[in-house]
Amino acid sequence: MRTVVIGGSFAGLTAALELKRKGKEQHEVTVIDKSPLFLFIPSLIWVPFGRREIKDISFRKDTLLRKKGVEFMNTEALNVDPENKIVKTSMGDVSYDHLVIATGPKVKYDVAPGVKEYAHYIGTPNGAMKTRAALEEFKENPGPIVIGATQNAGCMGAAYEFLFNIEKWLREQHIRKKVDLYWITPETYLGHFGIDGMPGGETMLKSFMKMFHIHYRTEVGVKEVFPDKVELTSGEVLPSKFTMLMPPFIGVDFVKNSPALRATETGYIPVTNDYRHLTYQDVWAAGIAVDVKLPFKPGKVPFSGPKTGYPSDETGKIVAENIYRLSKGKTKLKEKAWGRIPGICVMDAGKKEVIIISDTLFKPRKFAIMIPNVLYDFNKVLFEKYFLWKTKHGLSYLP
Ligand SMILES: Cc1cc2nc3c(=O)[nH]c(=O)nc-3n(C[C@H](O)[C@H](O)[C@H](O)COP(=O)(O)OP(=O)(O)OC[C@H]3O[C@@H](n4cnc5c(N)ncnc54)[C@H](O)[C@@H]3O)c2cc1C
């Protein structure tokens, strides 16, 4: 039985390694990825400040996969013909018995004019390094800064992390007094995070904003970004010498170019709670590629929900388990809706952190807590070290 996994990151790498570990010789597993490197994306927020280099947070996944008996194809998947079970890639056609789509997101930079040209984005190695160079220039001639998330964005947490990190960096550079720092967000309230918040979250973030003298605007979108200012959908214009924005995520071109998958308008794969495609029983999705229904009513300005690392990893595990069960002739599959997966996250706040734990990601929840740690961000560092260690060693079954 041959399973092809497209995308070898949090979701895809986990799915591939888990399936190979469980299925051993009976399962042939192939990972297709454009990049041979695994990158621990959450630590990209530290790259602009020189706290991490890209090499510190990445490793060769092709070597790891081959060592574990998984074939690796360093190429781009172009589209899939699910009727004939063939994936077209830049290196030729690949056939499968089961297909796992774990392709993550594409960044929608054209969400508003000027976002691509004048706002920085820290979610890619290249973007993080360009941000570092821009900050080096900025510190010679400081001025106002705008940080935030645009309309339709869902990954607000990373933008909050960058905000508190830049605030700390400004103090370390002794230029904080010369900088008016603005936070802009489409969220209806601070700390909504696209999950309708956590107990005490809004109050905590409001006190952080006050303590660090950060001006903020909620329920705003971006109309246009210019080299020296950001025009908001509210009509307000904020001066800005340095802008970092988190645009929305959409599905990747592979999904868009595979019409038979009947993806949502935003390019995500419709699946049931076992992560199996609604129509094609041998097609699965994991991680950000999964279509997740919003757990809250949108406000004045649209925004989306976060698809973080923990549920990405978990859905990779569920998919591997279900393909394995089917191969053993079982019909009962493991099910867990995205929003019922526990919420586990550490938000860095610039050598401080907030630990976020809940029994389920979305409401209703039985248990939810936010624990601030103002002494140091050692849990975030620990999480990074642990995740890189377990992934480098292919120990994908660990939590
Ligand atoms: C700046 C930032 C900070 C974050 N911080 C946190 C955090 O602190 N905690 C947390 O839990 N989450 C965080 N996240 C979210 C986390 O990174 C994602 O949840 C996780 O990366 C999703 O994993 P994935 O496998 O679904 O997709 P991705 O990690 O995006 O991986 C997709 C993979 O698919 C490959 N691919 C895509 N298309 C193709 C194709 N056509 N052919 C071949 N290969 C393809 C890509 O090369 C990539 O390797 C952060 C995200 C960002 C951007």
Short mmCIF file of C-alpha atoms and ligand atoms in Angstrom, two decimals:
data_model
loop_
_atom_site.label_atom_id
_atom_site.label_comp_id
_atom_site.label_asym_id
_atom_site.label_seq_id
_atom_site.Cartn_x
_atom_site.Cartn_y
_atom_site.Cartn_z
CA MET A 1 0.00 0.00 0.00
CA ARG A 2 1.45 3.35 -0.99
CA THR A 3 0.67 6.58 0.85
CA VAL A 4 1.85 9.87 -0.61
CA VAL A 5 2.10 12.83 1.76
CA ILE A 6 2.35 16.28 0.23
CA GLY A 7 4.09 18.68 2.61
CA GLY A 8 6.58 17.56 5.24
CA SER A 9 6.19 20.01 8.11
CA PHE A 10 4.27 19.83 11.42
CA ALA A 11 1.35 17.87 9.92
CA GLY A 12 2.93 15.98 7.00
CA LEU A 13 6.17 14.91 8.66
CA THR A 14 4.20 13.58 11.64
CA ALA A 15 1.71 11.74 9.41
CA ALA A 16 4.49 10.13 7.33
CA LEU A 17 6.66 9.05 10.28
CA GLU A 18 3.70 7.76 12.26
CA LEU A 19 2.34 5.73 9.36
CA LYS A 20 5.75 4.22 8.67
CA ARG A 21 6.29 3.42 12.35
CA LYS A 22 2.92 1.68 12.65
CA GLY A 23 2.73 0.11 9.21
CA LYS A 24 6.40 -0.92 8.82
CA GLU A 25 7.06 -2.97 5.66
CA GLN A 26 3.39 -3.14 4.71
CA HIS A 27 3.25 0.61 4.11
CA GLU A 28 5.30 2.40 1.50
CA VAL A 29 5.32 6.11 2.40
CA THR A 30 6.50 8.96 0.18
CA VAL A 31 6.79 12.61 1.22
CA ILE A 32 6.76 15.28 -1.48
CA ASP A 33 8.04 18.68 -0.37
CA LYS A 34 9.45 21.73 -2.13
CA SER A 35 12.03 22.05 0.62
CA PRO A 36 14.39 19.42 2.08
CA LEU A 37 14.56 21.47 5.31
CA PHE A 38 12.29 21.23 8.33
CA LEU A 39 11.85 24.69 9.83
CA PHE A 40 10.54 25.33 13.32
CA ILE A 41 8.33 28.25 12.23
CA PRO A 42 7.35 29.47 15.76
CA SER A 43 10.95 30.58 16.40
CA LEU A 44 11.00 32.82 13.31
CA ILE A 45 9.78 35.65 15.58
CA TRP A 46 13.25 35.70 17.16
CA VAL A 47 15.23 35.83 13.90
CA PRO A 48 14.75 39.57 13.22
CA PHE A 49 16.34 40.36 16.60
CA GLY A 50 19.31 38.05 16.07
CA ARG A 51 18.18 35.76 18.91
CA ARG A 52 18.07 32.84 16.46
CA GLU A 53 19.70 32.11 13.11
CA ILE A 54 17.76 30.07 10.53
CA LYS A 55 20.29 27.25 10.91
CA ASP A 56 19.49 27.01 14.65
CA ILE A 57 15.83 26.24 13.95
CA SER A 58 16.01 24.00 10.89
CA PHE A 59 17.42 20.62 9.89
CA ARG A 60 17.49 18.28 6.85
CA LYS A 61 14.26 16.32 6.89
CA ASP A 62 15.16 14.35 3.73
CA THR A 63 17.98 12.61 5.63
CA LEU A 64 15.73 11.85 8.59
CA LEU A 65 12.91 10.48 6.43
CA ARG A 66 15.20 8.22 4.39
CA LYS A 67 16.73 6.91 7.61
CA LYS A 68 13.23 6.01 8.79
CA GLY A 69 12.41 4.22 5.53
CA VAL A 70 10.27 6.99 4.04
CA GLU A 71 10.94 8.04 0.44
CA PHE A 72 11.47 11.79 -0.02
CA MET A 73 10.85 13.68 -3.25
CA ASN A 74 12.21 17.20 -3.28
CA THR A 75 9.76 18.68 -5.74
CA GLU A 76 6.54 20.65 -6.04
CA ALA A 77 3.19 18.88 -6.31
CA LEU A 78 1.24 20.67 -9.04
CA ASN A 79 -2.20 19.08 -8.83
CA VAL A 80 -4.03 15.84 -8.15
CA ASP A 81 -6.40 13.78 -10.25
CA PRO A 82 -8.28 11.94 -7.45
CA GLU A 83 -10.35 9.85 -9.87
CA ASN A 84 -7.19 8.20 -11.21
CA LYS A 85 -5.16 8.63 -7.97
CA ILE A 86 -2.30 10.48 -9.59
CA VAL A 87 -0.35 13.47 -8.27
CA LYS A 88 1.35 15.56 -10.92
CA THR A 89 4.68 16.96 -9.76
CA SER A 90 7.52 18.93 -11.36
CA MET A 91 9.39 15.58 -11.44
CA GLY A 92 6.59 13.59 -13.11
CA ASP A 93 3.48 11.70 -12.06
CA VAL A 94 3.19 9.84 -8.74
CA SER A 95 0.43 7.32 -8.04
CA TYR A 96 -1.01 6.52 -4.61
CA ASP A 97 -3.41 4.35 -2.67
CA HIS A 98 -3.86 7.06 -0.04
CA LEU A 99 -3.02 10.74 -0.36
CA VAL A 100 -2.39 13.09 2.59
CA ILE A 101 -2.55 16.80 1.82
CA ALA A 102 -0.50 18.71 4.41
CA THR A 103 0.55 21.66 2.30
CA GLY A 104 0.01 24.42 4.88
CA PRO A 105 -0.87 27.96 3.77
CA LYS A 106 -0.05 30.52 1.15
CA VAL A 107 0.20 34.11 2.39
CA LYS A 108 -2.32 36.46 0.82
CA TYR A 109 -0.11 39.53 0.46
CA ASP A 110 -2.59 41.23 -1.89
CA VAL A 111 -5.13 41.62 0.94
CA ALA A 112 -4.63 45.41 0.60
CA PRO A 113 -2.47 47.61 -1.63
CA GLY A 114 1.07 48.16 -0.36
CA VAL A 115 1.12 45.21 2.08
CA LYS A 116 3.50 43.23 -0.10
CA GLU A 117 5.67 46.24 -0.99
CA TYR A 118 5.91 48.18 2.27
CA ALA A 119 4.99 45.89 5.18
CA HIS A 120 7.38 43.30 6.55
CA TYR A 121 6.31 39.70 7.15
CA ILE A 122 8.22 37.45 9.56
CA GLY A 123 6.61 34.10 8.67
CA THR A 124 9.27 32.98 6.17
CA PRO A 125 13.08 32.75 6.59
CA ASN A 126 13.55 35.32 3.85
CA GLY A 127 10.96 37.66 5.37
CA ALA A 128 12.47 37.31 8.85
CA MET A 129 15.99 38.09 7.54
CA LYS A 130 14.74 41.12 5.56
CA THR A 131 13.01 42.33 8.74
CA ARG A 132 16.33 42.02 10.58
CA ALA A 133 18.07 44.17 7.95
CA ALA A 134 15.25 46.74 8.05
CA LEU A 135 15.48 46.99 11.85
CA GLU A 136 19.23 47.59 11.64
CA GLU A 137 18.51 50.56 9.36
CA PHE A 138 15.56 51.70 11.48
CA LYS A 139 17.60 52.01 14.66
CA GLU A 140 19.82 54.64 13.03
CA ASN A 141 16.80 56.83 12.34
CA PRO A 142 13.86 55.70 14.50
CA GLY A 143 10.23 56.81 14.21
CA PRO A 144 6.70 55.44 14.62
CA ILE A 145 6.04 51.72 14.19
CA VAL A 146 2.85 49.86 13.22
CA ILE A 147 2.56 46.14 14.01
CA GLY A 148 -0.55 44.06 13.57
CA ALA A 149 -2.78 41.73 11.64
CA THR A 150 -4.81 42.63 8.57
CA GLN A 151 -8.47 41.89 7.91
CA ASN A 152 -9.11 38.14 7.44
CA ALA A 153 -5.88 37.19 9.25
CA GLY A 154 -6.01 34.19 11.60
CA CYS A 155 -2.44 33.94 12.91
CA MET A 156 -2.73 36.88 15.33
CA GLY A 157 -0.65 35.19 18.04
CA ALA A 158 2.59 35.46 16.06
CA ALA A 159 1.96 39.16 15.43
CA TYR A 160 1.35 39.76 19.17
CA GLU A 161 4.61 37.94 19.88
CA PHE A 162 6.49 40.12 17.43
CA LEU A 163 4.93 43.25 18.97
CA PHE A 164 6.20 42.48 22.47
CA ASN A 165 9.57 41.36 21.14
CA ILE A 166 10.07 44.59 19.19
CA GLU A 167 9.04 46.61 22.23
CA LYS A 168 11.74 44.86 24.25
CA TRP A 169 14.26 45.28 21.42
CA LEU A 170 13.55 49.05 21.25
CA ARG A 171 14.35 49.32 24.96
CA GLU A 172 17.54 47.29 24.51
CA GLN A 173 18.58 49.65 21.69
CA HIS A 174 17.84 52.67 23.96
CA ILE A 175 15.45 54.14 21.37
CA ARG A 176 12.09 53.27 22.94
CA LYS A 177 11.34 56.92 23.83
CA LYS A 178 11.74 57.94 20.19
CA VAL A 179 9.16 55.43 18.97
CA ASP A 180 5.36 55.61 19.00
CA LEU A 181 4.35 51.95 18.88
CA TYR A 182 0.92 51.01 17.44
CA TRP A 183 -0.87 47.66 17.44
CA ILE A 184 -3.70 47.17 14.92
CA THR A 185 -5.97 44.15 14.81
CA PRO A 186 -9.24 43.04 13.20
CA GLU A 187 -10.16 41.22 16.46
CA THR A 188 -13.29 42.46 18.24
CA TYR A 189 -11.24 42.69 21.44
CA LEU A 190 -7.60 42.25 22.45
CA GLY A 191 -6.73 38.59 22.92
CA HIS A 192 -9.66 37.17 20.95
CA PHE A 193 -7.03 35.24 18.94
CA GLY A 194 -9.75 33.85 16.64
CA ILE A 195 -10.86 31.47 19.40
CA ASP A 196 -13.14 33.92 21.23
CA GLY A 197 -10.45 34.56 23.81
CA MET A 198 -9.39 32.93 27.05
CA PRO A 199 -10.46 33.83 30.61
CA GLY A 200 -8.59 36.95 31.68
CA GLY A 201 -6.85 37.26 28.31
CA GLU A 202 -8.28 40.65 27.35
CA THR A 203 -7.51 42.15 30.74
CA MET A 204 -3.98 40.76 30.65
CA LEU A 205 -3.28 42.13 27.17
CA LYS A 206 -4.78 45.51 28.04
CA SER A 207 -2.46 45.75 31.04
CA PHE A 208 0.53 44.76 28.84
CA MET A 209 -0.41 47.52 26.37
CA LYS A 210 -0.65 50.04 29.21
CA MET A 211 2.56 48.89 30.89
CA PHE A 212 4.55 49.05 27.63
CA HIS A 213 2.89 52.26 26.34
CA ILE A 214 1.57 50.61 23.19
CA HIS A 215 -1.32 52.35 21.41
CA TYR A 216 -3.86 49.93 20.01
CA ARG A 217 -6.82 49.81 17.67
CA THR A 218 -9.21 46.84 17.57
CA GLU A 219 -11.76 46.05 14.83
CA VAL A 220 -9.70 47.73 12.13
CA GLY A 221 -8.49 46.54 8.76
CA VAL A 222 -5.77 47.87 6.50
CA LYS A 223 -6.85 50.03 3.55
CA GLU A 224 -3.38 50.69 2.20
CA VAL A 225 0.22 50.62 3.34
CA PHE A 226 2.64 53.35 2.24
CA PRO A 227 6.38 53.65 2.90
CA ASP A 228 5.70 56.11 5.74
CA LYS A 229 2.14 55.46 6.90
CA VAL A 230 -0.67 52.91 7.22
CA GLU A 231 -4.20 53.87 6.23
CA LEU A 232 -6.83 51.95 8.21
CA THR A 233 -10.32 50.94 7.08
CA SER A 234 -11.63 53.24 9.84
CA GLY A 235 -10.20 56.19 7.89
CA GLU A 236 -7.45 56.84 10.45
CA VAL A 237 -3.91 57.21 9.11
CA LEU A 238 -1.04 56.07 11.33
CA PRO A 239 2.45 57.32 10.62
CA SER A 240 4.90 54.43 10.31
CA LYS A 241 8.59 54.15 9.55
CA PHE A 242 8.51 50.40 10.05
CA THR A 243 5.45 48.20 9.49
CA MET A 244 5.07 44.47 10.17
CA LEU A 245 1.75 42.85 9.31
CA MET A 246 0.32 39.36 9.46
CA PRO A 247 -1.79 38.96 6.30
CA PRO A 248 -4.42 36.22 5.92
CA PHE A 249 -3.54 32.66 4.96
CA ILE A 250 -5.23 30.87 2.08
CA GLY A 251 -4.78 27.41 0.54
CA VAL A 252 -1.75 26.74 -1.68
CA ASP A 253 -1.76 26.67 -5.50
CA PHE A 254 -1.70 22.85 -5.54
CA VAL A 255 -5.18 22.89 -3.98
CA LYS A 256 -6.43 25.70 -6.22
CA ASN A 257 -5.19 23.77 -9.27
CA SER A 258 -6.98 20.57 -8.19
CA PRO A 259 -10.66 21.48 -8.75
CA ALA A 260 -11.88 17.93 -8.08
CA LEU A 261 -10.95 18.46 -4.41
CA ARG A 262 -13.80 20.97 -4.16
CA ALA A 263 -11.83 23.13 -1.76
CA THR A 264 -13.47 26.07 0.01
CA GLU A 265 -13.25 29.55 -1.46
CA THR A 266 -10.16 30.17 0.65
CA GLY A 267 -8.51 26.97 -0.61
CA TYR A 268 -8.93 24.59 2.32
CA ILE A 269 -9.87 20.90 2.09
CA PRO A 270 -13.33 19.86 3.31
CA VAL A 271 -13.01 16.83 5.60
CA THR A 272 -15.07 14.91 8.15
CA ASN A 273 -13.91 14.61 11.77
CA ASP A 274 -11.60 11.72 10.80
CA TYR A 275 -9.79 14.10 8.37
CA ARG A 276 -10.99 12.17 5.34
CA HIS A 277 -12.08 14.08 2.25
CA LEU A 278 -15.84 14.54 1.93
CA THR A 279 -15.93 12.82 -1.47
CA TYR A 280 -12.70 10.87 -1.95
CA GLN A 281 -12.23 8.16 0.66
CA ASP A 282 -8.52 7.82 -0.08
CA VAL A 283 -7.74 11.53 0.25
CA TRP A 284 -6.97 13.03 3.67
CA ALA A 285 -5.93 16.44 4.93
CA ALA A 286 -3.94 17.48 8.00
CA GLY A 287 -2.68 20.73 9.51
CA ILE A 288 -3.44 24.13 8.06
CA ALA A 289 -4.75 22.54 4.81
CA VAL A 290 -7.88 21.42 6.70
CA ASP A 291 -11.04 23.51 6.40
CA VAL A 292 -12.02 24.59 9.93
CA LYS A 293 -15.34 26.30 10.54
CA LEU A 294 -15.07 29.54 12.50
CA PRO A 295 -16.04 29.10 16.14
CA PHE A 296 -17.30 32.68 16.62
CA LYS A 297 -19.46 35.35 15.06
CA PRO A 298 -17.39 37.73 12.95
CA GLY A 299 -17.29 41.38 13.99
CA LYS A 300 -17.23 44.57 11.91
CA VAL A 301 -13.95 43.57 10.31
CA PRO A 302 -13.56 39.92 9.24
CA PHE A 303 -10.87 37.75 10.77
CA SER A 304 -10.17 34.08 11.00
CA GLY A 305 -9.13 31.38 13.51
CA PRO A 306 -5.61 30.18 14.27
CA LYS A 307 -4.33 26.85 13.00
CA THR A 308 -1.42 26.28 15.32
CA GLY A 309 1.29 23.64 15.58
CA TYR A 310 -0.33 21.36 18.16
CA PRO A 311 -3.54 20.61 16.20
CA SER A 312 -1.45 20.36 13.01
CA ASP A 313 0.68 17.67 14.65
CA GLU A 314 -2.40 15.96 16.14
CA THR A 315 -4.30 15.83 12.84
CA GLY A 316 -1.18 14.31 11.21
CA LYS A 317 -1.29 11.57 13.88
CA ILE A 318 -5.04 10.98 13.41
CA VAL A 319 -4.65 10.63 9.64
CA ALA A 320 -1.77 8.13 10.05
CA GLU A 321 -3.80 6.09 12.54
CA ASN A 322 -6.85 6.03 10.27
CA ILE A 323 -4.94 4.93 7.15
CA TYR A 324 -3.29 2.25 9.28
CA ARG A 325 -6.68 1.07 10.65
CA LEU A 326 -8.12 0.83 7.15
CA SER A 327 -5.11 -1.21 6.01
CA LYS A 328 -5.85 -3.64 8.85
CA GLY A 329 -9.42 -4.02 7.62
CA LYS A 330 -10.92 -1.96 10.45
CA THR A 331 -13.82 0.32 9.69
CA LYS A 332 -13.99 2.34 12.91
CA LEU A 333 -11.86 5.43 12.47
CA LYS A 334 -10.47 7.86 15.02
CA GLU A 335 -12.37 11.15 15.09
CA LYS A 336 -11.61 14.46 16.73
CA ALA A 337 -12.97 17.71 15.37
CA TRP A 338 -10.30 20.43 15.12
CA GLY A 339 -11.99 22.59 17.76
CA ARG A 340 -12.13 19.69 20.27
CA ILE A 341 -8.33 19.20 20.23
CA PRO A 342 -6.75 20.67 23.41
CA GLY A 343 -5.37 24.19 23.19
CA ILE A 344 -1.68 24.24 24.14
CA CYS A 345 0.41 27.26 23.24
CA VAL A 346 3.11 29.49 24.67
CA MET A 347 2.96 33.12 23.59
CA ASP A 348 6.31 34.84 23.81
CA ALA A 349 6.10 38.39 25.11
CA GLY A 350 9.72 39.52 24.74
CA LYS A 351 11.72 37.47 27.25
CA LYS A 352 8.41 37.03 29.10
CA GLU A 353 5.64 34.65 28.14
CA VAL A 354 2.03 33.64 28.56
CA ILE A 355 1.20 29.94 28.77
CA ILE A 356 -2.19 29.13 27.26
CA ILE A 357 -3.84 25.81 28.13
CA SER A 358 -7.40 24.65 27.55
CA ASP A 359 -9.15 21.28 27.32
CA THR A 360 -10.45 22.21 23.87
CA LEU A 361 -9.32 24.84 21.40
CA PHE A 362 -12.81 26.18 20.79
CA LYS A 363 -15.68 26.93 23.17
CA PRO A 364 -17.48 25.38 25.02
CA ARG A 365 -14.52 24.54 27.24
CA LYS A 366 -14.45 22.91 30.65
CA PHE A 367 -11.04 24.24 31.46
CA ALA A 368 -9.03 27.20 30.16
CA ILE A 369 -6.19 29.14 31.75
CA MET A 370 -3.63 31.78 30.79
CA ILE A 371 -0.54 31.88 32.99
CA PRO A 372 1.78 34.86 32.63
CA ASN A 373 5.47 34.37 33.33
CA VAL A 374 7.15 37.76 33.55
CA LEU A 375 10.54 36.41 34.61
CA TYR A 376 11.78 34.79 31.40
CA ASP A 377 10.43 32.93 28.34
CA PHE A 378 11.96 29.60 29.30
CA ASN A 379 8.82 27.56 28.47
CA LYS A 380 8.87 28.87 24.91
CA VAL A 381 12.58 28.01 24.66
CA LEU A 382 11.92 24.60 26.20
CA PHE A 383 9.09 23.96 23.73
CA GLU A 384 11.42 24.86 20.84
CA LYS A 385 14.23 22.60 22.11
CA TYR A 386 11.87 19.72 22.82
CA PHE A 387 10.07 19.96 19.48
CA LEU A 388 13.31 20.16 17.48
CA TRP A 389 14.79 17.25 19.45
CA LYS A 390 11.77 14.98 19.01
CA THR A 391 11.36 15.85 15.32
CA LYS A 392 15.08 15.51 14.49
CA HIS A 393 15.01 12.03 16.00
CA GLY A 394 11.79 11.10 14.19
CA LEU A 395 9.98 10.51 17.52
CA SER A 396 6.70 11.70 16.06
CA TYR A 397 4.58 9.58 18.42
CA LEU A 398 5.57 11.80 21.37
CA PRO A 399 3.14 14.61 22.30
C1 LIG B 1 5.50 33.50 12.39
C2 LIG B 1 4.71 32.33 12.86
C3 LIG B 1 4.78 31.96 14.19
C4 LIG B 1 4.04 30.88 14.66
N1 LIG B 1 4.13 30.56 15.98
C5 LIG B 1 3.47 29.50 16.46
C6 LIG B 1 3.57 29.13 17.83
O1 LIG B 1 4.22 29.79 18.63
N2 LIG B 1 2.92 28.00 18.25
C7 LIG B 1 2.18 27.25 17.38
O2 LIG B 1 1.61 26.25 17.80
N3 LIG B 1 2.05 27.58 16.08
C8 LIG B 1 2.68 28.67 15.59
N4 LIG B 1 2.57 29.00 14.27
C9 LIG B 1 1.74 28.15 13.40
C10 LIG B 1 2.51 26.91 12.94
O3 LIG B 1 3.69 27.31 12.30
C11 LIG B 1 1.61 26.12 12.00
O4 LIG B 1 0.53 25.63 12.75
C12 LIG B 1 2.31 24.92 11.38
O5 LIG B 1 3.45 25.31 10.67
C13 LIG B 1 1.33 24.23 10.44
O6 LIG B 1 1.90 23.07 9.94
P1 LIG B 1 1.50 22.46 8.53
O7 LIG B 1 2.31 21.21 8.41
O8 LIG B 1 0.04 22.37 8.40
O9 LIG B 1 1.95 23.53 7.44
P2 LIG B 1 3.38 24.18 7.15
O10 LIG B 1 4.23 24.18 8.35
O11 LIG B 1 3.11 25.48 6.48
O12 LIG B 1 4.04 23.19 6.09
C14 LIG B 1 3.58 23.00 4.79
C15 LIG B 1 4.64 22.24 4.02
O13 LIG B 1 4.12 21.92 2.72
C16 LIG B 1 5.10 22.17 1.72
N5 LIG B 1 4.35 22.44 0.48
C17 LIG B 1 3.36 23.34 0.30
N6 LIG B 1 2.87 23.25 -0.95
C18 LIG B 1 3.57 22.27 -1.57
C19 LIG B 1 3.53 21.71 -2.88
N7 LIG B 1 2.65 22.11 -3.80
N8 LIG B 1 4.41 20.73 -3.18
C20 LIG B 1 5.30 20.29 -2.25
N9 LIG B 1 5.38 20.79 -1.00
C21 LIG B 1 4.52 21.75 -0.67
C22 LIG B 1 5.90 23.34 2.27
O14 LIG B 1 7.19 23.39 1.68
C23 LIG B 1 5.92 23.04 3.78
O15 LIG B 1 7.03 22.25 4.12
C24 LIG B 1 3.25 30.11 13.78
C25 LIG B 1 3.17 30.49 12.42
C26 LIG B 1 3.87 31.58 11.97
C27 LIG B 1 3.78 31.98 10.51
#
